[in-house]
N, CA, C and O atoms as a Tripos MOL2 file, in Angstrom:
@<TRIPOS>MOLECULE
protein
  268   267    67     0     0
PROTEIN
NO_CHARGES

@<TRIPOS>ATOM
      1 N         105.0950  100.6750   85.9160 N.3       1 PRO1
      2 CA        106.6710  101.0120   85.5200 C.3       1 PRO1
      3 C         106.5330  103.1460   85.1090 C.2       1 PRO1
      4 O         106.0100  103.2340   83.9980 O.2       1 PRO1
      5 N         106.7790  104.3020   85.5660 N.am      2 ARG2
      6 CA        106.9030  104.9620   84.8360 C.3       2 ARG2
      7 C         106.4110  105.7170   84.1090 C.2       2 ARG2
      8 O         106.6410  106.8620   84.4980 O.2       2 ARG2
      9 N         105.8530  105.6910   83.2570 N.am      3 GLY3
     10 CA        105.9970  106.6260   81.7250 C.3       3 GLY3
     11 C         105.7430  105.1390   80.7570 C.2       3 GLY3
     12 O         105.7780  103.9570   81.1010 O.2       3 GLY3
     13 N         105.5640  105.5750   79.8520 N.am      4 PHE4
     14 CA        105.6680  104.6650   78.3390 C.3       4 PHE4
     15 C         106.6700  103.5210   78.3910 C.2       4 PHE4
     16 O         107.8430  103.8890   78.4500 O.2       4 PHE4
     17 N         106.5530  102.8260   78.3850 N.am      5 ARG5
     18 CA        107.3630  101.7140   78.2570 C.3       5 ARG5
     19 C         107.2140  100.5100   77.0590 C.2       5 ARG5
     20 O         106.6530   99.4150   77.1040 O.2       5 ARG5
     21 N         107.9130  101.1460   76.0410 N.am      6 SER6
     22 CA        108.3590  100.5070   74.6790 C.3       6 SER6
     23 C         108.6610   98.4170   74.3680 C.2       6 SER6
     24 O         108.3470   97.7230   73.4010 O.2       6 SER6
     25 N         109.2790   98.0960   75.5120 N.am      7 GLY7
     26 CA        109.3980   96.9840   75.7960 C.3       7 GLY7
     27 C         109.5760   96.0150   77.2530 C.2       7 GLY7
     28 O         110.3300   96.4380   78.1290 O.2       7 GLY7
     29 N         108.9620   94.9210   77.4150 N.am      8 VAL8
     30 CA        109.2440   94.1450   78.8990 C.3       8 VAL8
     31 C         110.3220   92.7960   78.4630 C.2       8 VAL8
     32 O         111.2290   93.0940   77.6860 O.2       8 VAL8
     33 N         110.2940   92.2800   78.6330 N.am      9 ALA9
     34 CA        111.1720   90.4320   79.0850 C.3       9 ALA9
     35 C         111.3290   90.2810   80.1490 C.2       9 ALA9
     36 O         111.7410   91.0110   81.0500 O.2       9 ALA9
     37 N         110.9630   89.1900   80.0950 N.am     10 CYS10
     38 CA        110.4760   88.4000   82.3690 C.3      10 CYS10
     39 C         110.8900   87.2060   81.7870 C.2      10 CYS10
     40 O         110.4630   86.5710   80.8240 O.2      10 CYS10
     41 N         112.1400   86.9640   82.8460 N.am     11 ALA11
     42 CA        113.2500   86.1980   83.2860 C.3      11 ALA11
     43 C         112.4760   84.4450   82.7210 C.2      11 ALA11
     44 O         113.1650   83.5780   82.1830 O.2      11 ALA11
     45 N         110.8580   84.2750   83.0390 N.am     12 GLY12
     46 CA        110.2290   83.1520   83.5240 C.3      12 GLY12
     47 C         109.4150   83.2310   84.5360 C.2      12 GLY12
     48 O         108.8000   84.2430   84.8730 O.2      12 GLY12
     49 N         109.3770   81.9620   85.1550 N.am     13 ALA13
     50 CA        108.2780   82.2140   86.9700 C.3      13 ALA13
     51 C         109.5270   82.4050   87.5060 C.2      13 ALA13
     52 O         109.1390   82.5560   88.6650 O.2      13 ALA13
     53 N         110.7030   82.5170   87.5810 N.am     14 GLY14
     54 CA        110.8060   83.5370   88.7070 C.3      14 GLY14
     55 C         111.7470   84.6320   88.6880 C.2      14 GLY14
     56 O         112.7780   85.0520   89.2130 O.2      14 GLY14
     57 N         110.7290   84.9190   87.6780 N.am     15 LEU15
     58 CA        110.9830   86.8170   87.6450 C.3      15 LEU15
     59 C         112.9040   87.0800   87.9320 C.2      15 LEU15
     60 O         113.7290   86.5220   88.6550 O.2      15 LEU15
     61 N         112.9590   88.1320   87.0070 N.am     16 PRO16
     62 CA        112.4740   89.2770   87.4650 C.3      16 PRO16
     63 C         112.1320   90.3340   86.1020 C.2      16 PRO16
     64 O         112.8990   90.2660   85.1420 O.2      16 PRO16
     65 N         110.9800   91.2870   86.0570 N.am     17 CYS17
     66 CA        110.7300   91.4660   84.4570 C.3      17 CYS17
     67 C         111.0500   92.6250   85.0690 C.2      17 CYS17
     68 O         110.7590   93.1360   86.1500 O.2      17 CYS17
     69 N         112.2550   93.1720   83.3870 N.am     18 ILE18
     70 CA        112.8150   94.9700   82.9650 C.3      18 ILE18
     71 C         112.0150   95.2520   81.9440 C.2      18 ILE18
     72 O         111.8430   94.3770   81.0950 O.2      18 ILE18
     73 N         111.3050   96.6350   81.8020 N.am     19 ALA19
     74 CA        110.8130   97.3020   80.6790 C.3      19 ALA19
     75 C         111.5290   97.9170   80.3940 C.2      19 ALA19
     76 O         112.5540   97.6030   80.9990 O.2      19 ALA19
     77 N         111.6970   98.7720   79.7270 N.am     20 ALA20
     78 CA        111.9230  100.0360   78.5130 C.3      20 ALA20
     79 C         111.5750  100.7350   77.6400 C.2      20 ALA20
     80 O         111.0960  100.3450   76.5750 O.2      20 ALA20
     81 N         111.8090  102.1210   78.0410 N.am     21 GLY21
     82 CA        111.1160  103.1940   77.3690 C.3      21 GLY21
     83 C         111.7450  104.5010   77.1110 C.2      21 GLY21
     84 O         112.9090  104.7490   77.4280 O.2      21 GLY21
     85 N         110.9430  105.3380   76.5220 N.am     22 PRO22
     86 CA        112.5880  106.8640   76.1310 C.3      22 PRO22
     87 C         112.2360  107.1540   78.2730 C.2      22 PRO22
     88 O         112.9990  107.9670   78.7940 O.2      22 PRO22
     89 N         111.6000  106.7530   78.8320 N.am     23 ALA23
     90 CA        111.9500  108.0970   79.9610 C.3      23 ALA23
     91 C         112.8450  107.0410   81.1500 C.2      23 ALA23
     92 O         113.3820  107.4830   82.1660 O.2      23 ALA23
     93 N         112.8380  105.2600   80.6350 N.am     24 GLY24
     94 CA        114.1130  104.6390   81.4450 C.3      24 GLY24
     95 C         113.3380  103.3880   81.2350 C.2      24 GLY24
     96 O         112.6030  103.0550   80.3050 O.2      24 GLY24
     97 N         113.7490  102.6650   82.5330 N.am     25 VAL25
     98 CA        114.2950  101.5230   82.5760 C.3      25 VAL25
     99 C         113.6660  100.7620   84.4400 C.2      25 VAL25
    100 O         114.1820  101.0860   85.5100 O.2      25 VAL25
    101 N         113.0650  100.2490   84.3560 N.am     26 ASP26
    102 CA        112.5130   99.5160   85.7130 C.3      26 ASP26
    103 C         111.8440   98.1710   85.0670 C.2      26 ASP26
    104 O         111.3780   97.7140   84.0240 O.2      26 ASP26
    105 N         112.2910   97.6900   87.2010 N.am     27 ARG27
    106 CA        112.3350   96.1450   87.6020 C.3      27 ARG27
    107 C         110.7970   95.8400   88.1290 C.2      27 ARG27
    108 O         109.8580   96.4840   88.5950 O.2      27 ARG27
    109 N         111.0800   94.5820   87.8020 N.am     28 TRP28
    110 CA        109.4250   94.2990   88.6720 C.3      28 TRP28
    111 C         109.8080   92.9050   89.1840 C.2      28 TRP28
    112 O         110.0480   91.9350   88.4660 O.2      28 TRP28
    113 N         109.8460   92.9530   91.1460 N.am     29 ASP29
    114 CA        110.6220   92.0500   91.5380 C.3      29 ASP29
    115 C         109.4150   91.2490   91.9810 C.2      29 ASP29
    116 O         109.4840   90.7620   93.1090 O.2      29 ASP29
    117 N         107.6420   90.9050   90.8270 N.am     30 GLY30
    118 CA        106.6880   90.6740   91.5830 C.3      30 GLY30
    119 C         105.2820   90.6950   92.3000 C.2      30 GLY30
    120 O         104.3330   89.9140   92.2330 O.2      30 GLY30
    121 N         105.5500   92.2940   93.2700 N.am     31 LYS31
    122 CA        104.9020   93.0190   94.0520 C.3      31 LYS31
    123 C         105.1900   94.5480   93.5470 C.2      31 LYS31
    124 O         104.4620   95.5150   93.7720 O.2      31 LYS31
    125 N         106.2010   94.5480   92.9410 N.am     32 ALA32
    126 CA        106.0030   96.3860   92.7340 C.3      32 ALA32
    127 C         107.4040   96.2770   91.5230 C.2      32 ALA32
    128 O         108.1890   95.3680   91.2560 O.2      32 ALA32
    129 N         107.2150   97.7770   90.9650 N.am     33 TRP33
    130 CA        107.9070   98.2350   89.8270 C.3      33 TRP33
    131 C         109.5830   99.1240   90.5200 C.2      33 TRP33
    132 O         109.2340   99.4990   91.6400 O.2      33 TRP33
    133 N         110.5070   99.3900   90.3950 N.am     34 ALA34
    134 CA        111.7530  100.0810   90.8590 C.3      34 ALA34
    135 C         112.3430  100.6290   89.4210 C.2      34 ALA34
    136 O         112.3680  100.1080   88.3060 O.2      34 ALA34
    137 N         112.7450  101.7330   89.8510 N.am     35 PRO35
    138 CA        114.3460  102.4130   88.8260 C.3      35 PRO35
    139 C         114.6820  101.7060   88.7380 C.2      35 PRO35
    140 O         114.5220  100.8850   89.6410 O.2      35 PRO35
    141 N         115.5650  101.3110   87.4130 N.am     36 LEU36
    142 CA        116.6480  100.4460   87.7210 C.3      36 LEU36
    143 C         117.3690  102.8440   86.3790 C.2      36 LEU36
    144 O         117.3300  103.8330   87.1110 O.2      36 LEU36
    145 N         117.5600  102.9590   85.7170 N.am     37 SER37
    146 CA        117.6890  104.1350   85.0740 C.3      37 SER37
    147 C         116.6410  104.8330   84.9880 C.2      37 SER37
    148 O         115.5840  104.4550   85.4940 O.2      37 SER37
    149 N         116.7360  105.7290   84.4720 N.am     38 ASP38
    150 CA        116.7310  107.3950   84.2010 C.3      38 ASP38
    151 C         117.1280  107.0900   81.7710 C.2      38 ASP38
    152 O         116.7300  107.9030   80.9370 O.2      38 ASP38
    153 N         117.5550  106.3850   81.5820 N.am     39 VAL39
    154 CA        118.6580  106.4180   80.5560 C.3      39 VAL39
    155 C         117.0740  106.0540   79.6120 C.2      39 VAL39
    156 O         116.2570  106.1630   80.5260 O.2      39 VAL39
    157 N         116.2550  105.7020   78.3440 N.am     40 GLY40
    158 CA        115.9940  105.9030   77.7110 C.3      40 GLY40
    159 C         116.6910  104.6430   77.1720 C.2      40 GLY40
    160 O         117.8660  104.3820   76.9130 O.2      40 GLY40
    161 N         115.5710  103.9780   77.1020 N.am     41 PHE41
    162 CA        115.9960  102.3290   75.5990 C.3      41 PHE41
    163 C         114.9510  102.6910   74.6940 C.2      41 PHE41
    164 O         114.2820  103.7160   74.5680 O.2      41 PHE41
    165 N         114.9880  101.1820   73.8700 N.am     42 ASP42
    166 CA        113.4350  100.8420   72.7080 C.3      42 ASP42
    167 C         113.2840   99.5030   73.7840 C.2      42 ASP42
    168 O         112.6130   99.6810   74.8010 O.2      42 ASP42
    169 N         113.8430   98.3200   73.5700 N.am     43 ALA43
    170 CA        113.4490   97.2740   73.9040 C.3      43 ALA43
    171 C         114.7660   96.5800   74.8010 C.2      43 ALA43
    172 O         115.8800   96.9100   75.2080 O.2      43 ALA43
    173 N         113.8420   95.3930   74.8160 N.am     44 VAL44
    174 CA        114.6160   95.1090   76.4340 C.3      44 VAL44
    175 C         114.4340   93.1290   76.0480 C.2      44 VAL44
    176 O         113.3110   92.6250   76.0850 O.2      44 VAL44
    177 N         115.7480   92.2270   75.6960 N.am     45 GLU45
    178 CA        115.3690   90.7510   75.8610 C.3      45 GLU45
    179 C         116.2120   90.5970   77.6160 C.2      45 GLU45
    180 O         116.8430   91.4040   78.3000 O.2      45 GLU45
    181 N         115.8230   89.1930   77.8120 N.am     46 ILE46
    182 CA        116.6120   88.8080   78.9720 C.3      46 ILE46
    183 C         117.2270   86.5450   77.9900 C.2      46 ILE46
    184 O         116.8040   85.5990   77.3250 O.2      46 ILE46
    185 N         118.4150   87.1010   78.7320 N.am     47 ALA47
    186 CA        119.0350   86.1170   77.6580 C.3      47 ALA47
    187 C         120.0420   85.3470   78.9690 C.2      47 ALA47
    188 O         120.6880   86.1410   79.6540 O.2      47 ALA47
    189 N         120.1280   84.3230   79.1960 N.am     48 GLY48
    190 CA        121.2130   83.3720   79.9030 C.3      48 GLY48
    191 C         121.3030   84.2590   81.8590 C.2      48 GLY48
    192 O         122.0220   83.9010   82.7920 O.2      48 GLY48
    193 N         120.4770   85.2010   81.8300 N.am     49 GLY49
    194 CA        120.4610   85.5780   83.7080 C.3      49 GLY49
    195 C         120.9020   87.0090   82.7140 C.2      49 GLY49
    196 O         121.9910   87.4050   83.1290 O.2      49 GLY49
    197 N         120.4790   87.7530   81.7320 N.am     50 VAL50
    198 CA        121.1780   88.7440   81.7630 C.3      50 VAL50
    199 C         120.1670   89.8620   80.2380 C.2      50 VAL50
    200 O         119.8880   89.8170   79.0390 O.2      50 VAL50
    201 N         120.0360   90.5410   81.2190 N.am     51 ALA51
    202 CA        118.4810   91.8800   80.0210 C.3      51 ALA51
    203 C         119.3590   93.2230   79.2700 C.2      51 ALA51
    204 O         119.6850   94.3770   79.5490 O.2      51 ALA51
    205 N         119.4640   92.4620   78.3960 N.am     52 TRP52
    206 CA        119.7760   93.1550   77.2580 C.3      52 TRP52
    207 C         119.2250   94.1930   77.2840 C.2      52 TRP52
    208 O         118.0120   93.9900   77.3500 O.2      52 TRP52
    209 N         119.4160   95.0270   77.2710 N.am     53 ILE53
    210 CA        118.6170   97.3590   76.3840 C.3      53 ILE53
    211 C         119.6260   97.3820   75.2880 C.2      53 ILE53
    212 O         120.8010   97.0180   75.2380 O.2      53 ILE53
    213 N         118.3540   98.2200   73.9430 N.am     54 SER54
    214 CA        119.1600   98.9480   73.2050 C.3      54 SER54
    215 C         117.5220  100.2990   72.8800 C.2      54 SER54
    216 O         116.3150  100.5240   72.9760 O.2      54 SER54
    217 N         119.4290  100.9390   72.2940 N.am     55 GLY55
    218 CA        118.3740  102.2880   72.3200 C.3      55 GLY55
    219 C         118.6080  103.3480   71.6140 C.2      55 GLY55
    220 O         119.7520  103.6280   71.9710 O.2      55 GLY55
    221 N         118.2850  104.1550   70.8240 N.am     56 ASP56
    222 CA        119.2270  105.5820   70.0930 C.3      56 ASP56
    223 C         120.2410  105.2810   70.6080 C.2      56 ASP56
    224 O         120.5940  104.6500   71.6040 O.2      56 ASP56
    225 N         121.0260  106.2120   69.1990 N.am     57 ALA57
    226 CA        122.0960  105.3370   68.0110 C.3      57 ALA57
    227 C         123.2540  104.4880   68.7470 C.2      57 ALA57
    228 O         124.4450  104.5640   69.0470 O.2      57 ALA57
    229 N         122.0790  103.5840   68.8490 N.am     58 GLY58
    230 CA        123.2660  102.1580   69.0540 C.3      58 GLY58
    231 C         123.3180  102.2030   70.1650 C.2      58 GLY58
    232 O         123.2650  101.0200   70.5020 O.2      58 GLY58
    233 N         123.3860  102.7570   70.9760 N.am     59 ARG59
    234 CA        123.4930  102.7940   72.4890 C.3      59 ARG59
    235 C         122.8170  101.0470   73.1590 C.2      59 ARG59
    236 O         121.6870  100.6210   72.9220 O.2      59 ARG59
    237 N         123.6780  100.4670   73.8300 N.am     60 ILE60
    238 CA        123.5030   99.1360   74.1810 C.3      60 ILE60
    239 C         123.1580   98.9520   75.5810 C.2      60 ILE60
    240 O         122.7230  100.0990   75.6790 O.2      60 ILE60
    241 N         122.9620   98.4160   76.9010 N.am     61 GLY61
    242 CA        122.6190   97.5770   78.1860 C.3      61 GLY61
    243 C         123.1860   96.6440   78.4480 C.2      61 GLY61
    244 O         123.2280   95.6820   77.6820 O.2      61 GLY61
    245 N         123.7730   96.6730   79.5950 N.am     62 ARG62
    246 CA        123.6440   94.6440   79.5560 C.3      62 ARG62
    247 C         123.1030   94.6790   81.4740 C.2      62 ARG62
    248 O         123.7440   95.5900   82.0000 O.2      62 ARG62
    249 N         122.4730   94.2020   82.1860 N.am     63 LEU63
    250 CA        122.6070   94.3180   83.0250 C.3      63 LEU63
    251 C         122.3800   93.3190   83.9660 C.2      63 LEU63
    252 O         121.2850   93.7000   84.3780 O.2      63 LEU63
    253 N         122.7710   91.7570   84.9500 N.am     64 ARG64
    254 CA        123.3100   91.5740   84.8970 C.3      64 ARG64
    255 C         121.4680   90.8140   85.6690 C.2      64 ARG64
    256 O         120.5260   91.4850   85.2470 O.2      64 ARG64
    257 N         121.0610   89.7210   86.5530 N.am     65 LEU65
    258 CA        120.0730   89.6250   87.5470 C.3      65 LEU65
    259 C         120.7590   88.5210   88.2480 C.2      65 LEU65
    260 O         121.6570   87.6860   88.1370 O.2      65 LEU65
    261 N         120.0550   88.8700   88.8490 N.am     66 ALA66
    262 CA        120.1860   88.5130   90.4130 C.3      66 ALA66
    263 C         119.9220   87.1950   90.2180 C.2      66 ALA66
    264 O         118.8870   86.8960   89.6230 O.2      66 ALA66
    265 N         121.0100   85.9490   90.7900 N.am     67 GLU67
    266 CA        120.2700   84.4000   91.1470 C.3      67 GLU67
    267 C         119.4930   84.3300   92.6050 C.2      67 GLU67
    268 O         118.9370   83.2900   92.9580 O.2      67 GLU67
@<TRIPOS>BOND
     1     1     2 1
     2     2     3 1
     3     3     4 2
     4     3     5 am
     5     5     6 1
     6     6     7 1
     7     7     8 2
     8     7     9 am
     9     9    10 1
    10    10    11 1
    11    11    12 2
    12    11    13 am
    13    13    14 1
    14    14    15 1
    15    15    16 2
    16    15    17 am
    17    17    18 1
    18    18    19 1
    19    19    20 2
    20    19    21 am
    21    21    22 1
    22    22    23 1
    23    23    24 2
    24    23    25 am
    25    25    26 1
    26    26    27 1
    27    27    28 2
    28    27    29 am
    29    29    30 1
    30    30    31 1
    31    31    32 2
    32    31    33 am
    33    33    34 1
    34    34    35 1
    35    35    36 2
    36    35    37 am
    37    37    38 1
    38    38    39 1
    39    39    40 2
    40    39    41 am
    41    41    42 1
    42    42    43 1
    43    43    44 2
    44    43    45 am
    45    45    46 1
    46    46    47 1
    47    47    48 2
    48    47    49 am
    49    49    50 1
    50    50    51 1
    51    51    52 2
    52    51    53 am
    53    53    54 1
    54    54    55 1
    55    55    56 2
    56    55    57 am
    57    57    58 1
    58    58    59 1
    59    59    60 2
    60    59    61 am
    61    61    62 1
    62    62    63 1
    63    63    64 2
    64    63    65 am
    65    65    66 1
    66    66    67 1
    67    67    68 2
    68    67    69 am
    69    69    70 1
    70    70    71 1
    71    71    72 2
    72    71    73 am
    73    73    74 1
    74    74    75 1
    75    75    76 2
    76    75    77 am
    77    77    78 1
    78    78    79 1
    79    79    80 2
    80    79    81 am
    81    81    82 1
    82    82    83 1
    83    83    84 2
    84    83    85 am
    85    85    86 1
    86    86    87 1
    87    87    88 2
    88    87    89 am
    89    89    90 1
    90    90    91 1
    91    91    92 2
    92    91    93 am
    93    93    94 1
    94    94    95 1
    95    95    96 2
    96    95    97 am
    97    97    98 1
    98    98    99 1
    99    99   100 2
   100    99   101 am
   101   101   102 1
   102   102   103 1
   103   103   104 2
   104   103   105 am
   105   105   106 1
   106   106   107 1
   107   107   108 2
   108   107   109 am
   109   109   110 1
   110   110   111 1
   111   111   112 2
   112   111   113 am
   113   113   114 1
   114   114   115 1
   115   115   116 2
   116   115   117 am
   117   117   118 1
   118   118   119 1
   119   119   120 2
   120   119   121 am
   121   121   122 1
   122   122   123 1
   123   123   124 2
   124   123   125 am
   125   125   126 1
   126   126   127 1
   127   127   128 2
   128   127   129 am
   129   129   130 1
   130   130   131 1
   131   131   132 2
   132   131   133 am
   133   133   134 1
   134   134   135 1
   135   135   136 2
   136   135   137 am
   137   137   138 1
   138   138   139 1
   139   139   140 2
   140   139   141 am
   141   141   142 1
   142   142   143 1
   143   143   144 2
   144   143   145 am
   145   145   146 1
   146   146   147 1
   147   147   148 2
   148   147   149 am
   149   149   150 1
   150   150   151 1
   151   151   152 2
   152   151   153 am
   153   153   154 1
   154   154   155 1
   155   155   156 2
   156   155   157 am
   157   157   158 1
   158   158   159 1
   159   159   160 2
   160   159   161 am
   161   161   162 1
   162   162   163 1
   163   163   164 2
   164   163   165 am
   165   165   166 1
   166   166   167 1
   167   167   168 2
   168   167   169 am
   169   169   170 1
   170   170   171 1
   171   171   172 2
   172   171   173 am
   173   173   174 1
   174   174   175 1
   175   175   176 2
   176   175   177 am
   177   177   178 1
   178   178   179 1
   179   179   180 2
   180   179   181 am
   181   181   182 1
   182   182   183 1
   183   183   184 2
   184   183   185 am
   185   185   186 1
   186   186   187 1
   187   187   188 2
   188   187   189 am
   189   189   190 1
   190   190   191 1
   191   191   192 2
   192   191   193 am
   193   193   194 1
   194   194   195 1
   195   195   196 2
   196   195   197 am
   197   197   198 1
   198   198   199 1
   199   199   200 2
   200   199   201 am
   201   201   202 1
   202   202   203 1
   203   203   204 2
   204   203   205 am
   205   205   206 1
   206   206   207 1
   207   207   208 2
   208   207   209 am
   209   209   210 1
   210   210   211 1
   211   211   212 2
   212   211   213 am
   213   213   214 1
   214   214   215 1
   215   215   216 2
   216   215   217 am
   217   217   218 1
   218   218   219 1
   219   219   220 2
   220   219   221 am
   221   221   222 1
   222   222   223 1
   223   223   224 2
   224   223   225 am
   225   225   226 1
   226   226   227 1
   227   227   228 2
   228   227   229 am
   229   229   230 1
   230   230   231 1
   231   231   232 2
   232   231   233 am
   233   233   234 1
   234   234   235 1
   235   235   236 2
   236   235   237 am
   237   237   238 1
   238   238   239 1
   239   239   240 2
   240   239   241 am
   241   241   242 1
   242   242   243 1
   243   243   244 2
   244   243   245 am
   245   245   246 1
   246   246   247 1
   247   247   248 2
   248   247   249 am
   249   249   250 1
   250   250   251 1
   251   251   252 2
   252   251   253 am
   253   253   254 1
   254   254   255 1
   255   255   256 2
   256   255   257 am
   257   257   258 1
   258   258   259 1
   259   259   260 2
   260   259   261 am
   261   261   262 1
   262   262   263 1
   263   263   264 2
   264   263   265 am
   265   265   266 1
   266   266   267 1
   267   267   268 2
@<TRIPOS>SUBSTRUCTURE
     1 PRO1         2 RESIDUE 1 A PRO
     2 ARG2         6 RESIDUE 1 A ARG
     3 GLY3        10 RESIDUE 1 A GLY
     4 PHE4        14 RESIDUE 1 A PHE
     5 ARG5        18 RESIDUE 1 A ARG
     6 SER6        22 RESIDUE 1 A SER
     7 GLY7        26 RESIDUE 1 A GLY
     8 VAL8        30 RESIDUE 1 A VAL
     9 ALA9        34 RESIDUE 1 A ALA
    10 CYS10       38 RESIDUE 1 A CYS
    11 ALA11       42 RESIDUE 1 A ALA
    12 GLY12       46 RESIDUE 1 A GLY
    13 ALA13       50 RESIDUE 1 A ALA
    14 GLY14       54 RESIDUE 1 A GLY
    15 LEU15       58 RESIDUE 1 A LEU
    16 PRO16       62 RESIDUE 1 A PRO
    17 CYS17       66 RESIDUE 1 A CYS
    18 ILE18       70 RESIDUE 1 A ILE
    19 ALA19       74 RESIDUE 1 A ALA
    20 ALA20       78 RESIDUE 1 A ALA
    21 GLY21       82 RESIDUE 1 A GLY
    22 PRO22       86 RESIDUE 1 A PRO
    23 ALA23       90 RESIDUE 1 A ALA
    24 GLY24       94 RESIDUE 1 A GLY
    25 VAL25       98 RESIDUE 1 A VAL
    26 ASP26      102 RESIDUE 1 A ASP
    27 ARG27      106 RESIDUE 1 A ARG
    28 TRP28      110 RESIDUE 1 A TRP
    29 ASP29      114 RESIDUE 1 A ASP
    30 GLY30      118 RESIDUE 1 A GLY
    31 LYS31      122 RESIDUE 1 A LYS
    32 ALA32      126 RESIDUE 1 A ALA
    33 TRP33      130 RESIDUE 1 A TRP
    34 ALA34      134 RESIDUE 1 A ALA
    35 PRO35      138 RESIDUE 1 A PRO
    36 LEU36      142 RESIDUE 1 A LEU
    37 SER37      146 RESIDUE 1 A SER
    38 ASP38      150 RESIDUE 1 A ASP
    39 VAL39      154 RESIDUE 1 A VAL
    40 GLY40      158 RESIDUE 1 A GLY
    41 PHE41      162 RESIDUE 1 A PHE
    42 ASP42      166 RESIDUE 1 A ASP
    43 ALA43      170 RESIDUE 1 A ALA
    44 VAL44      174 RESIDUE 1 A VAL
    45 GLU45      178 RESIDUE 1 A GLU
    46 ILE46      182 RESIDUE 1 A ILE
    47 ALA47      186 RESIDUE 1 A ALA
    48 GLY48      190 RESIDUE 1 A GLY
    49 GLY49      194 RESIDUE 1 A GLY
    50 VAL50      198 RESIDUE 1 A VAL
    51 ALA51      202 RESIDUE 1 A ALA
    52 TRP52      206 RESIDUE 1 A TRP
    53 ILE53      210 RESIDUE 1 A ILE
    54 SER54      214 RESIDUE 1 A SER
    55 GLY55      218 RESIDUE 1 A GLY
    56 ASP56      222 RESIDUE 1 A ASP
    57 ALA57      226 RESIDUE 1 A ALA
    58 GLY58      230 RESIDUE 1 A GLY
    59 ARG59      234 RESIDUE 1 A ARG
    60 ILE60      238 RESIDUE 1 A ILE
    61 GLY61      242 RESIDUE 1 A GLY
    62 ARG62      246 RESIDUE 1 A ARG
    63 LEU63      250 RESIDUE 1 A LEU
    64 ARG64      254 RESIDUE 1 A ARG
    65 LEU65      258 RESIDUE 1 A LEU
    66 ALA66      262 RESIDUE 1 A ALA
    67 GLU67      266 RESIDUE 1 A GLU
């Protein structure tokens, strides 16, 4: 990922992994990291095929993961 990431979550053996931090959000596909957003977030959790990310001032993001 690009810079410090304060949280990472993986969807399991089928991947992907999502990393979030103050400089943005990145996705790991099993081979390489790719940027998803330059907006900073602090934490990430994956449940039910959706990555939920949270950040400053109550900011919440939702990312539907490809099946």
